[in-house]
Tab-separated table of C-alpha atoms and ligand atoms in Angstrom:
chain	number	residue	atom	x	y	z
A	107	UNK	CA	-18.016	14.364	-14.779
A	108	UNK	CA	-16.529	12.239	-12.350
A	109	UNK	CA	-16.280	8.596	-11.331
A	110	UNK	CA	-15.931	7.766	-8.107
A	111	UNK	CA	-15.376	4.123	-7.194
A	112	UNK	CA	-17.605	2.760	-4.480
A	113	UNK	CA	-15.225	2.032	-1.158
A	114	UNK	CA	-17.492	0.148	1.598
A	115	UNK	CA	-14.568	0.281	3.568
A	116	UNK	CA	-14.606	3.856	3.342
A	117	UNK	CA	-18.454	4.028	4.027
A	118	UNK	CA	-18.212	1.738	7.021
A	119	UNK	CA	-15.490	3.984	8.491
A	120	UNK	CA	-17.082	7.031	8.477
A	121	UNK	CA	-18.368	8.858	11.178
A	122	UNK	CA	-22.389	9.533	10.238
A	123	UNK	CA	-24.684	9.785	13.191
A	124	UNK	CA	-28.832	9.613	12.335
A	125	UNK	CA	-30.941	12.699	13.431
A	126	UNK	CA	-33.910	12.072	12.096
A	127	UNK	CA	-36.537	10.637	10.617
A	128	UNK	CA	-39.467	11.447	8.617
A	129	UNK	CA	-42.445	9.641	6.890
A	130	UNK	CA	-44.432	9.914	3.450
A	131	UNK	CA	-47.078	7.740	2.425
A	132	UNK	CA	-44.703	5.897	-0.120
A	133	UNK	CA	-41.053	7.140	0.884
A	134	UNK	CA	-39.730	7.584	4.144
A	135	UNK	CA	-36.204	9.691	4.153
A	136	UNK	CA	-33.755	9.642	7.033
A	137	UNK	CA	-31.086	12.586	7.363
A	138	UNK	CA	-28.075	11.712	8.737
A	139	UNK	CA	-24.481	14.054	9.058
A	140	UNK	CA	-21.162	12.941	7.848
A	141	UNK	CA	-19.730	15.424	9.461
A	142	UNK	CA	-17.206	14.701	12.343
A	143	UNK	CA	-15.297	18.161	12.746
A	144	UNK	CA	-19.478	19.770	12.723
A	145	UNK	CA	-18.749	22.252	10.035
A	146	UNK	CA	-22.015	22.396	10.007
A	147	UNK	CA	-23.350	23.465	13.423
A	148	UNK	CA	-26.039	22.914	15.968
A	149	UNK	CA	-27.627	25.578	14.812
A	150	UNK	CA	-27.792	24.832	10.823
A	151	UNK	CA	-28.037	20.981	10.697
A	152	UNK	CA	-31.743	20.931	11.848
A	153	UNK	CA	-32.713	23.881	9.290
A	154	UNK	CA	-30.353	20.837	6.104
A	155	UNK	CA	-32.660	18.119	7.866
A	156	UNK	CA	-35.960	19.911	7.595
A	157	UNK	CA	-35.107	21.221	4.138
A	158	UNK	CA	-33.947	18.472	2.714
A	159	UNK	CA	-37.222	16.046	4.002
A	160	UNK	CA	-39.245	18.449	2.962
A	161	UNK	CA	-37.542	18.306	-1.136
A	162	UNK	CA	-37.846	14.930	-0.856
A	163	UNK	CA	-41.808	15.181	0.103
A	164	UNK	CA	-42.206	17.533	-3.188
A	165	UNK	CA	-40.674	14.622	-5.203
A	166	UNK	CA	-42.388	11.995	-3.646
A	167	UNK	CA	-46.131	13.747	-4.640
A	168	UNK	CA	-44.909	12.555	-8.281
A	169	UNK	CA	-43.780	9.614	-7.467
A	170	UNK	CA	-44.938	5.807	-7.226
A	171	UNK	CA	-43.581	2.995	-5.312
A	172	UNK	CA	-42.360	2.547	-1.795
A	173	UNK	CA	-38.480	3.177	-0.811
A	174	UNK	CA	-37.181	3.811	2.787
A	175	UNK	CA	-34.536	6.752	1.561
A	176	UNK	CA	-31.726	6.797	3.165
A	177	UNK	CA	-29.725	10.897	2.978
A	178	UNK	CA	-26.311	12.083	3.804
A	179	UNK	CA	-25.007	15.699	3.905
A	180	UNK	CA	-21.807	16.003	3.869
A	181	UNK	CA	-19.804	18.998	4.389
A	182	UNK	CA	-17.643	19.840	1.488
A	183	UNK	CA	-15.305	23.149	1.164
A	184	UNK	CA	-13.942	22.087	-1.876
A	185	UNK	CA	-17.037	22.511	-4.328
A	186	UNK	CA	-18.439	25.842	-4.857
A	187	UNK	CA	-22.251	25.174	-4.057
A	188	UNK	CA	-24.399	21.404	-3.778
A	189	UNK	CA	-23.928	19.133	-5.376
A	190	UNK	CA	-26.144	15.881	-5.082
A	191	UNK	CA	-26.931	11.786	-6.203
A	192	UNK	CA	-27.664	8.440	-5.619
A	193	UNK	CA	-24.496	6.667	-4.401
A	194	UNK	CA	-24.899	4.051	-6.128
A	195	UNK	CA	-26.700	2.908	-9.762
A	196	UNK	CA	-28.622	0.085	-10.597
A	197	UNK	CA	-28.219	-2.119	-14.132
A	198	UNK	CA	-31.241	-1.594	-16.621
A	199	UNK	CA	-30.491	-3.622	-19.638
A	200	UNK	CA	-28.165	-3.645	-22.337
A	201	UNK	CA	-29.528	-1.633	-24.890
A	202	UNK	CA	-27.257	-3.256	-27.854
A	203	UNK	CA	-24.652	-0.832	-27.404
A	204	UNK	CA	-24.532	0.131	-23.686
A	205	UNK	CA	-25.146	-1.197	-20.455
A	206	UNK	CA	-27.983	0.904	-18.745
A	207	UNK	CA	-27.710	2.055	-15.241
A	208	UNK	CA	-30.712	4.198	-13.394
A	209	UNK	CA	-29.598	6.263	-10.208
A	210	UNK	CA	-30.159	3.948	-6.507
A	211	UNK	CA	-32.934	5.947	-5.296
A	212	UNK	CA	-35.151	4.967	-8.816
A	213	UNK	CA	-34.031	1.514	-8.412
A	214	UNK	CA	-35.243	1.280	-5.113
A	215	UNK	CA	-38.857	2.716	-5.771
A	216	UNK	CA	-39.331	0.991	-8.616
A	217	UNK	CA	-38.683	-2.309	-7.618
A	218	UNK	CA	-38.614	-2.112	-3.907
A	219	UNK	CA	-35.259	-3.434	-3.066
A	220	UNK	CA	-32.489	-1.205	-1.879
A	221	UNK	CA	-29.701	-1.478	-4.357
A	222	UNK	CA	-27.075	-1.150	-2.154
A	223	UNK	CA	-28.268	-2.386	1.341
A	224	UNK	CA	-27.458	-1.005	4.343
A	225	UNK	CA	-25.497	1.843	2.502
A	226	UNK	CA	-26.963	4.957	2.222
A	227	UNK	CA	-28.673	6.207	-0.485
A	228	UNK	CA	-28.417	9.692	-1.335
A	229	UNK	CA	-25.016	11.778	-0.827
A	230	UNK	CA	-25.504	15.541	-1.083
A	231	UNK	CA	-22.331	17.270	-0.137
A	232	UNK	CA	-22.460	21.056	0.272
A	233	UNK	CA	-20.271	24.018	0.818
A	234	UNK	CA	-20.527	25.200	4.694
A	235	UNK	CA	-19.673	28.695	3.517
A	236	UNK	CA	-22.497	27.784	1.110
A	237	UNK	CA	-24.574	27.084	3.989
A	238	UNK	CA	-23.790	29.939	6.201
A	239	UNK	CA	-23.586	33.048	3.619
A	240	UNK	CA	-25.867	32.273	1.111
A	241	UNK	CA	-28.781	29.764	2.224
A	242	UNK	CA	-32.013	31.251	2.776
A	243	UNK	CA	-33.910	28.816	5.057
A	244	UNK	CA	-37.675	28.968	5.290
A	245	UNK	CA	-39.332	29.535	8.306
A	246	UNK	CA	-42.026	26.973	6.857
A	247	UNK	CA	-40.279	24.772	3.919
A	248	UNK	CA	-43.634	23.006	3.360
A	249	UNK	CA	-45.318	25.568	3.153
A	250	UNK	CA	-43.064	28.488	1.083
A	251	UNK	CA	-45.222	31.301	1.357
A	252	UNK	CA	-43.042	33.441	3.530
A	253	UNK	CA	-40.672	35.932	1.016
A	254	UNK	CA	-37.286	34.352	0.067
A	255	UNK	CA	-34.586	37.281	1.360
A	256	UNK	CA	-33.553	39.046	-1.932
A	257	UNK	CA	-30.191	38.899	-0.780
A	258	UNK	CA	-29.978	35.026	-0.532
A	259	UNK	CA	-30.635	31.552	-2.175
A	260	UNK	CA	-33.623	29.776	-1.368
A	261	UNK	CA	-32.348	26.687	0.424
A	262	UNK	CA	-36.031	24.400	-0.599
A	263	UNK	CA	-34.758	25.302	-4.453
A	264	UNK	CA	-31.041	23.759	-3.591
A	265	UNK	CA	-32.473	20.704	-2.283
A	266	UNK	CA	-35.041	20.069	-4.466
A	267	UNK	CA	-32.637	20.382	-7.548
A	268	UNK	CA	-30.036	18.325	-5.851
A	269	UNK	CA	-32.907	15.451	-5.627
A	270	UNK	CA	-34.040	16.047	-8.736
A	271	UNK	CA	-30.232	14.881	-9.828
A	272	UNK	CA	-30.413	11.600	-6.845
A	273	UNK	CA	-34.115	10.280	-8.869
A	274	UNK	CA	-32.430	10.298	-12.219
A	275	UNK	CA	-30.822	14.130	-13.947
A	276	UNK	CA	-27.121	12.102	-13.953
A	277	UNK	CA	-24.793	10.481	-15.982
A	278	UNK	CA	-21.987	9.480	-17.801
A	279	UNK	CA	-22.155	11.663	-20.973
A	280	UNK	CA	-19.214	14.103	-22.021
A	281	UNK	CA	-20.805	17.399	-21.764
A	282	UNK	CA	-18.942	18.878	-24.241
A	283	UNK	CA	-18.100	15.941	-26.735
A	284	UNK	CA	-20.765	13.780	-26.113
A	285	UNK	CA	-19.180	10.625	-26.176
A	286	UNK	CA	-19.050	8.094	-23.481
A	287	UNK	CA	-16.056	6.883	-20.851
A	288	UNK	CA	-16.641	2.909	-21.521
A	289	UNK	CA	-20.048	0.638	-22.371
A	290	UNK	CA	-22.061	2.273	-20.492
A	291	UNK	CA	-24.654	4.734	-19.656
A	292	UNK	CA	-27.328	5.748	-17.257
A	293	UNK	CA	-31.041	5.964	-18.456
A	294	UNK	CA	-30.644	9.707	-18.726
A	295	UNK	CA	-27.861	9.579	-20.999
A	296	UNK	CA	-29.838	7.369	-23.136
A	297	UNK	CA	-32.915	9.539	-24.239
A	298	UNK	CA	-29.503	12.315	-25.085
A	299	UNK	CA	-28.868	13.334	-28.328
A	300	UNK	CA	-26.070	15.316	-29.318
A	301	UNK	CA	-26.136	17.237	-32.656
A	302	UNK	CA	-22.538	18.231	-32.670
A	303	UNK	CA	-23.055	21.256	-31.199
A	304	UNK	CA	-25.803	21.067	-28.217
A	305	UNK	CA	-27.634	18.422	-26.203
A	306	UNK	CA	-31.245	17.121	-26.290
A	307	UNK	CA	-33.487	15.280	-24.041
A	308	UNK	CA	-34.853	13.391	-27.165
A	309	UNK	CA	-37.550	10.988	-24.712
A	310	UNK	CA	-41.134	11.022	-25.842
A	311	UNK	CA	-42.933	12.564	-22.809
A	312	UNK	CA	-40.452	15.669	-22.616
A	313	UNK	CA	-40.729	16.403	-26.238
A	314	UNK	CA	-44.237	16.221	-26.130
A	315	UNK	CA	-44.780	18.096	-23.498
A	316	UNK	CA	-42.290	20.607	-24.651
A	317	UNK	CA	-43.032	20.423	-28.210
A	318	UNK	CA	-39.130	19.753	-29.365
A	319	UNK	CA	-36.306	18.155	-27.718
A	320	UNK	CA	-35.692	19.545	-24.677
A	321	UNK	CA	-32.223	21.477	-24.488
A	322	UNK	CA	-30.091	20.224	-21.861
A	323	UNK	CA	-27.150	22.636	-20.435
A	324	UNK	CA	-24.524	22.623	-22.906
A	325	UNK	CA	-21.202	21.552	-20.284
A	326	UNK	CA	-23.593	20.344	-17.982
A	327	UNK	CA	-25.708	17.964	-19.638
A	328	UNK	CA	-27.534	16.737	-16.193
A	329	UNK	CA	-29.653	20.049	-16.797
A	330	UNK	CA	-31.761	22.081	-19.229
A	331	UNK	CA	-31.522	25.126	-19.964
A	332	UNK	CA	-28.500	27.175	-21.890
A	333	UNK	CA	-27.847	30.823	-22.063
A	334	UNK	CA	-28.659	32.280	-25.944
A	335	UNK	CA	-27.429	31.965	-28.606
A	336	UNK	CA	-27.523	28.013	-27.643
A	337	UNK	CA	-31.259	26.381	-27.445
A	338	UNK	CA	-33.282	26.540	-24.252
A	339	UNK	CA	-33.231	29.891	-22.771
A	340	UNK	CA	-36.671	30.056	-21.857
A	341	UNK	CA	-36.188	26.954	-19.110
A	342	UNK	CA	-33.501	28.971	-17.107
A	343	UNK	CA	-35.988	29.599	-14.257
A	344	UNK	CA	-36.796	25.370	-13.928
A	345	UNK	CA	-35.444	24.015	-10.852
A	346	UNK	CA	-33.470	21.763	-13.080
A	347	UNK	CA	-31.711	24.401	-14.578
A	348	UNK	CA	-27.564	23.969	-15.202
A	349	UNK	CA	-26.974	27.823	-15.295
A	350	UNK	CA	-28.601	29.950	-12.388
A	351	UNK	CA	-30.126	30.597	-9.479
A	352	UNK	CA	-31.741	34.004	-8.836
A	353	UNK	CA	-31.685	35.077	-5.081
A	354	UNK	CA	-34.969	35.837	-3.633
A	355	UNK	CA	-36.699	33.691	-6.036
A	356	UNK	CA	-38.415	30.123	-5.296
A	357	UNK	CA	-38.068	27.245	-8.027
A	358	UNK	CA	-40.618	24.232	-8.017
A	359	UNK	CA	-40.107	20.947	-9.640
A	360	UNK	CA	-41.580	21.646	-13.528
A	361	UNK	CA	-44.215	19.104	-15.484
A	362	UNK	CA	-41.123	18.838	-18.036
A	363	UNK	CA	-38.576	17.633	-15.270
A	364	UNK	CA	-40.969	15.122	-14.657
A	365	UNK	CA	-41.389	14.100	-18.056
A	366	UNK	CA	-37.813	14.179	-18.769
A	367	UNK	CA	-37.686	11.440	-15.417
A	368	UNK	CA	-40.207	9.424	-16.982
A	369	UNK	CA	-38.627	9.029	-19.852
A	370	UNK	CA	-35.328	8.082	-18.016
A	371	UNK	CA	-37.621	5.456	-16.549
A	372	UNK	CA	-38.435	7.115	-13.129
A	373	UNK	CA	-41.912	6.190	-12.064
A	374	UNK	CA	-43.756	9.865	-11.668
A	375	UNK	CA	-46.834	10.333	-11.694
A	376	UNK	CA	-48.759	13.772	-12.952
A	377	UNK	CA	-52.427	15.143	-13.458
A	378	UNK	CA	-52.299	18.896	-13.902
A	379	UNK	CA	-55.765	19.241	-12.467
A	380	UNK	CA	-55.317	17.455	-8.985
A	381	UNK	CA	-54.531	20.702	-7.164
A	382	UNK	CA	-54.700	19.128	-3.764
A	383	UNK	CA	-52.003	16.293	-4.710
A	384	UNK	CA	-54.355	13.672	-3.645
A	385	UNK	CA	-53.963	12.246	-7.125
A	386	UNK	CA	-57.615	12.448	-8.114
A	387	UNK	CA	-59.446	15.182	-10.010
A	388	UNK	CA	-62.223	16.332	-8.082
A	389	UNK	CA	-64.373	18.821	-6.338
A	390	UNK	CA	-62.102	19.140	-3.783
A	391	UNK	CA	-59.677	20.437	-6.250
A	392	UNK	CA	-62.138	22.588	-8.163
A	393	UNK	CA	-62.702	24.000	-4.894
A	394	UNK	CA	-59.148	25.012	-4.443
A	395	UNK	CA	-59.202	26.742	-7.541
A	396	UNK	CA	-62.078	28.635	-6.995
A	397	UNK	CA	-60.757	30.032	-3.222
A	398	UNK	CA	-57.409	31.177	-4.856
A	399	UNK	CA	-59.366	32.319	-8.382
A	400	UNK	CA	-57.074	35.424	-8.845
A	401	UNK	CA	-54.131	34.714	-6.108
A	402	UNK	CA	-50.281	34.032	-7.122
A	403	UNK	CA	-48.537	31.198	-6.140
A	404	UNK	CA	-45.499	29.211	-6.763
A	405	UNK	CA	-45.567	27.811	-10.102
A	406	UNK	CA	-47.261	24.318	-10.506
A	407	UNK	CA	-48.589	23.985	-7.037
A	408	UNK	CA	-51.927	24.950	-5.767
A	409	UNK	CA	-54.213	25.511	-8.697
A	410	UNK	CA	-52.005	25.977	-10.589
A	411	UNK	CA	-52.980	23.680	-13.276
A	412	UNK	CA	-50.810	25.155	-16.156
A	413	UNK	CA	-47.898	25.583	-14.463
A	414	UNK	CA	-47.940	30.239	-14.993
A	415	UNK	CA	-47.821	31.227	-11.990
A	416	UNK	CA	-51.146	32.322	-11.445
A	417	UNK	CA	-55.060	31.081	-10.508
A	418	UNK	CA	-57.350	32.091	-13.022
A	419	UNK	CA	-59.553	30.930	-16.222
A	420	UNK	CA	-57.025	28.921	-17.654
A	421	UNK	CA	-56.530	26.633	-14.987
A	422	UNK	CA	-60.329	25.648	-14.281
A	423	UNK	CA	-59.535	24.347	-18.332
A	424	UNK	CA	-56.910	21.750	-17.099
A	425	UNK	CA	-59.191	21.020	-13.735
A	426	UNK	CA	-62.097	20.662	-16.340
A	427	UNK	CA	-59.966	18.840	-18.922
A	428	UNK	CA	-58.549	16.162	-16.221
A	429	UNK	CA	-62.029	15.887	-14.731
A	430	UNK	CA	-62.453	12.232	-12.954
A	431	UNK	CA	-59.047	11.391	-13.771
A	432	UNK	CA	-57.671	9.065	-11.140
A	433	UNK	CA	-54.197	7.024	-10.042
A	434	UNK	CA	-55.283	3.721	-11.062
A	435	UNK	CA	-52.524	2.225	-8.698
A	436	UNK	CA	-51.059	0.800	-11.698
A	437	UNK	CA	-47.866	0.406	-11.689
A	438	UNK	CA	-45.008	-1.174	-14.449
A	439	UNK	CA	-44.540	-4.650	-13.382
A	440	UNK	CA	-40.895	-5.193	-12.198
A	441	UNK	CA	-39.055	-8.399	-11.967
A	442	UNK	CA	-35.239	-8.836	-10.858
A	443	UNK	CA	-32.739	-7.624	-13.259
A	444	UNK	CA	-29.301	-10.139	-13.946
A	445	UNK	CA	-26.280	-8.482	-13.371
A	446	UNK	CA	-24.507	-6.945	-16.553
A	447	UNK	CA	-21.705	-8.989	-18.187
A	448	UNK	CA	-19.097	-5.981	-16.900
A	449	UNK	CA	-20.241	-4.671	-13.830
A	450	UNK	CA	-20.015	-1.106	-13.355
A	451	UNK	CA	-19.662	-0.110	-9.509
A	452	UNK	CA	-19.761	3.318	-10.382
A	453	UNK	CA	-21.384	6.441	-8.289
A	454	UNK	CA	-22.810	9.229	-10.040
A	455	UNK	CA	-21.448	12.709	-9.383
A	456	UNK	CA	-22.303	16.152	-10.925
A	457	UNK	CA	-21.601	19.254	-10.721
A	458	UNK	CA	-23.983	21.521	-9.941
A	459	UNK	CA	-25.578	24.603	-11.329
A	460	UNK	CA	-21.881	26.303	-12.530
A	461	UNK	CA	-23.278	29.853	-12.577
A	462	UNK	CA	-21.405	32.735	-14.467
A	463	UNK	CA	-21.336	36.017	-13.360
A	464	UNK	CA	-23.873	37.643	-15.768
A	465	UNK	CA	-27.066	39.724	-15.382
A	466	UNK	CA	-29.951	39.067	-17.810
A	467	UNK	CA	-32.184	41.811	-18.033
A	468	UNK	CA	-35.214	40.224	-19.878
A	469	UNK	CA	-35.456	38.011	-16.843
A	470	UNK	CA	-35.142	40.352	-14.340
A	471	UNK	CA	-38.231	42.400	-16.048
A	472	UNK	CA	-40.252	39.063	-16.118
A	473	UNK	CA	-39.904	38.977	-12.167
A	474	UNK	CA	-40.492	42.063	-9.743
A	475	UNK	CA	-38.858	40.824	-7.419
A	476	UNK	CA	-35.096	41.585	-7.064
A	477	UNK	CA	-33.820	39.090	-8.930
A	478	UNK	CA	-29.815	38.640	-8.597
A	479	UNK	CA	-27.496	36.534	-9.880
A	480	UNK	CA	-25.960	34.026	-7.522
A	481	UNK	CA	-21.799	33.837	-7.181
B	540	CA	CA1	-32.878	2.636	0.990
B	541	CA	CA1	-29.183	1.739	0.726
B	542	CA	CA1	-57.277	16.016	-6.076
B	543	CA	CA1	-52.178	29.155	-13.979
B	544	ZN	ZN1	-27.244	20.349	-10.613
């Protein structure tokens, strides 16, 4: 994983013109091009714009706090896919052994003030060939209920994994050693264990919730999932997944990549049972249920309540177990953090979803879809 140095010369310099703008209750994201030479056309920035507000909006149903989000795509030829983060990280604490940074984004929900000013936010730099040959872009990326082309990537998936990287899946870890480039590490790194041979989100929520520590992509440790013999096989369809994408297929953000963000200290917010994302528990959301008793949908949204797939019995249970369950509005008090004895100016950057060429049949029978692999 690289460090890149923050430049505000450089950022000052460059050439980024706003196209839009687009409000949330709690988080309003802007979309804006670095992109002088337009390798990405007329035609495909307003389908990056759309998709890319409308990842953000998924995140920001599990999220608290208030943050005016500032986005950049950036053209990029020389990476192979996306690959997305804050720009800049914010000092924690020091834990006794490390100074802790969270991502720029967190930093700026959870305590309201924007890290690094002015400066954008979020930097997700993407492949034009990417883009033009392998996107799928959804006539309705709120929505998703159109089918993904089995021939290409859903675009919503992309974006909502590279945000999922910007609100806290990044640090400094050696995915392979698991040691550390100086005294530092991001609040991600910090709930890590490494048992010599794979990696672990140890934090409490995710191994509650997942009944073990979580395994996190061995080479890749910004992820979950690994391919067997290592741990985790059984989380290569989250959208937080280091491994693979299948074409035609739709990824939603997963109760566990929330709870492995809470535990990096990310302020999300989750009740199984609020179908309609109003974040109560209901009749209203009973009411879903019972109108789409029986129907698919996109894991963990709709009523959905335990995260299958699919509307039935078992998900009036979690609408009956969160019954008159509420957001309180209650949210971890924040004060200003000093500065850290060494200041680390460092940007996050990760590389994303590394696929190899290889075709897993037990997944493809678990889907009926046409599941392929992506390059
Ligand atoms: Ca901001
Ligand atoms: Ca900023
Ligand atoms: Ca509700
Ligand atoms: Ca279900
Ligand atoms: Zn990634």
């Amino acid at each position: 994983m690289q460090r890149l140095a923050r430049s505000s010369a450089a950022i000052a310099l460059m050439a980024v013109s706003l196209v839009g703008v687009q409000t949330h209750a709690a988080i309003n994201y802007s979309i804006a091009f670095d992109d002088p030479t337009s390798a990405l056309n007329a035609t495909v920035r307003p389908l990056l714009e759309s998709h890319a507000i409308a990842a953000g909006e998924r995140w920001a149903k599990y999220l608290v706090g208030d943050a005016d989000v500032e986005v950049v795509i950036r053209p990029n030829a020389a990476i192979p896919f996306a690959e997305g983060r804050s720009v800049t990280s914010s000092f924690v604490e020091n834990n006794g052994t490390f100074d802790v940074f969270e991502q720029g984004m967190t930093a700026e929900l959870r305590t309201g003030v924007d890290p690094n000013g002015a400066e954008y936010d979020v930097l997700i730099e993407i492949n034009p060939a990417y883009v033009y040959d392998e996107l799928w872009f959804d006539p309705d990326p709120v929505a998703r209920t159109a089918v993904v082309d089995v021939n290409r990537t859903d675009a919503m998936s992309t974006f909502i994994h590279e945000f999922g990287h910007a609100l806290g899946f990044n640090g400094w870890i050696n995915a392979t050693t698991g040691t550390y480039p100086g005294n530092y590490q991001s609040t991600y790194d910090e709930q890590i264990n490494f048992d010599g041979q794979n990696f672990f989100a140890t934090g409490p929520a995710a191994t509650a919730l997942y009944g073990a520590p979580v395994p996190l992509t061995f080479g890749n440790a910004s992820h979950v999932a690994n391919f067997s013999p290592r741990p985790g096989e059984d989380l290569i369809l989250d959208v937080m997944n280091g491994l693979v994408f299948y074409r035609g297929s739709r990824y939603e953000i997963s109760p566990l990549d929330l709870a492995i963000l809470n535990d990096a200290g990310v302020p999300t917010f989750y009740l199984a049972g609020d179908y309609d994302d109003d974040r109560d528990v209901d009749g209203a959301d009973f009411l879903m249920w019972q109108q789409q008793l029986g129907t698919a949908v996109l894991k963990n949204t709709a009523a959905d309540g335990n995260n299958d797939g699919f509307v039935d019995a078992a998900d009036l249970a979690v609408w009956q177990a969160d019954f008159g369950e509420h957001f309180s509005g209650a949210v971890a008090a924040t004060t200003p953090i000093p500065e850290p004895t060494a200041t680390v100016l460092a940007a996050f950057s990760v590389s994303c979803l590394v696929v190899r060429r290889v075709r897993i049949a037990t997944l493809a029978k678990r889907d009926a879809r046409s599941q392929r692999q992506r390059r």
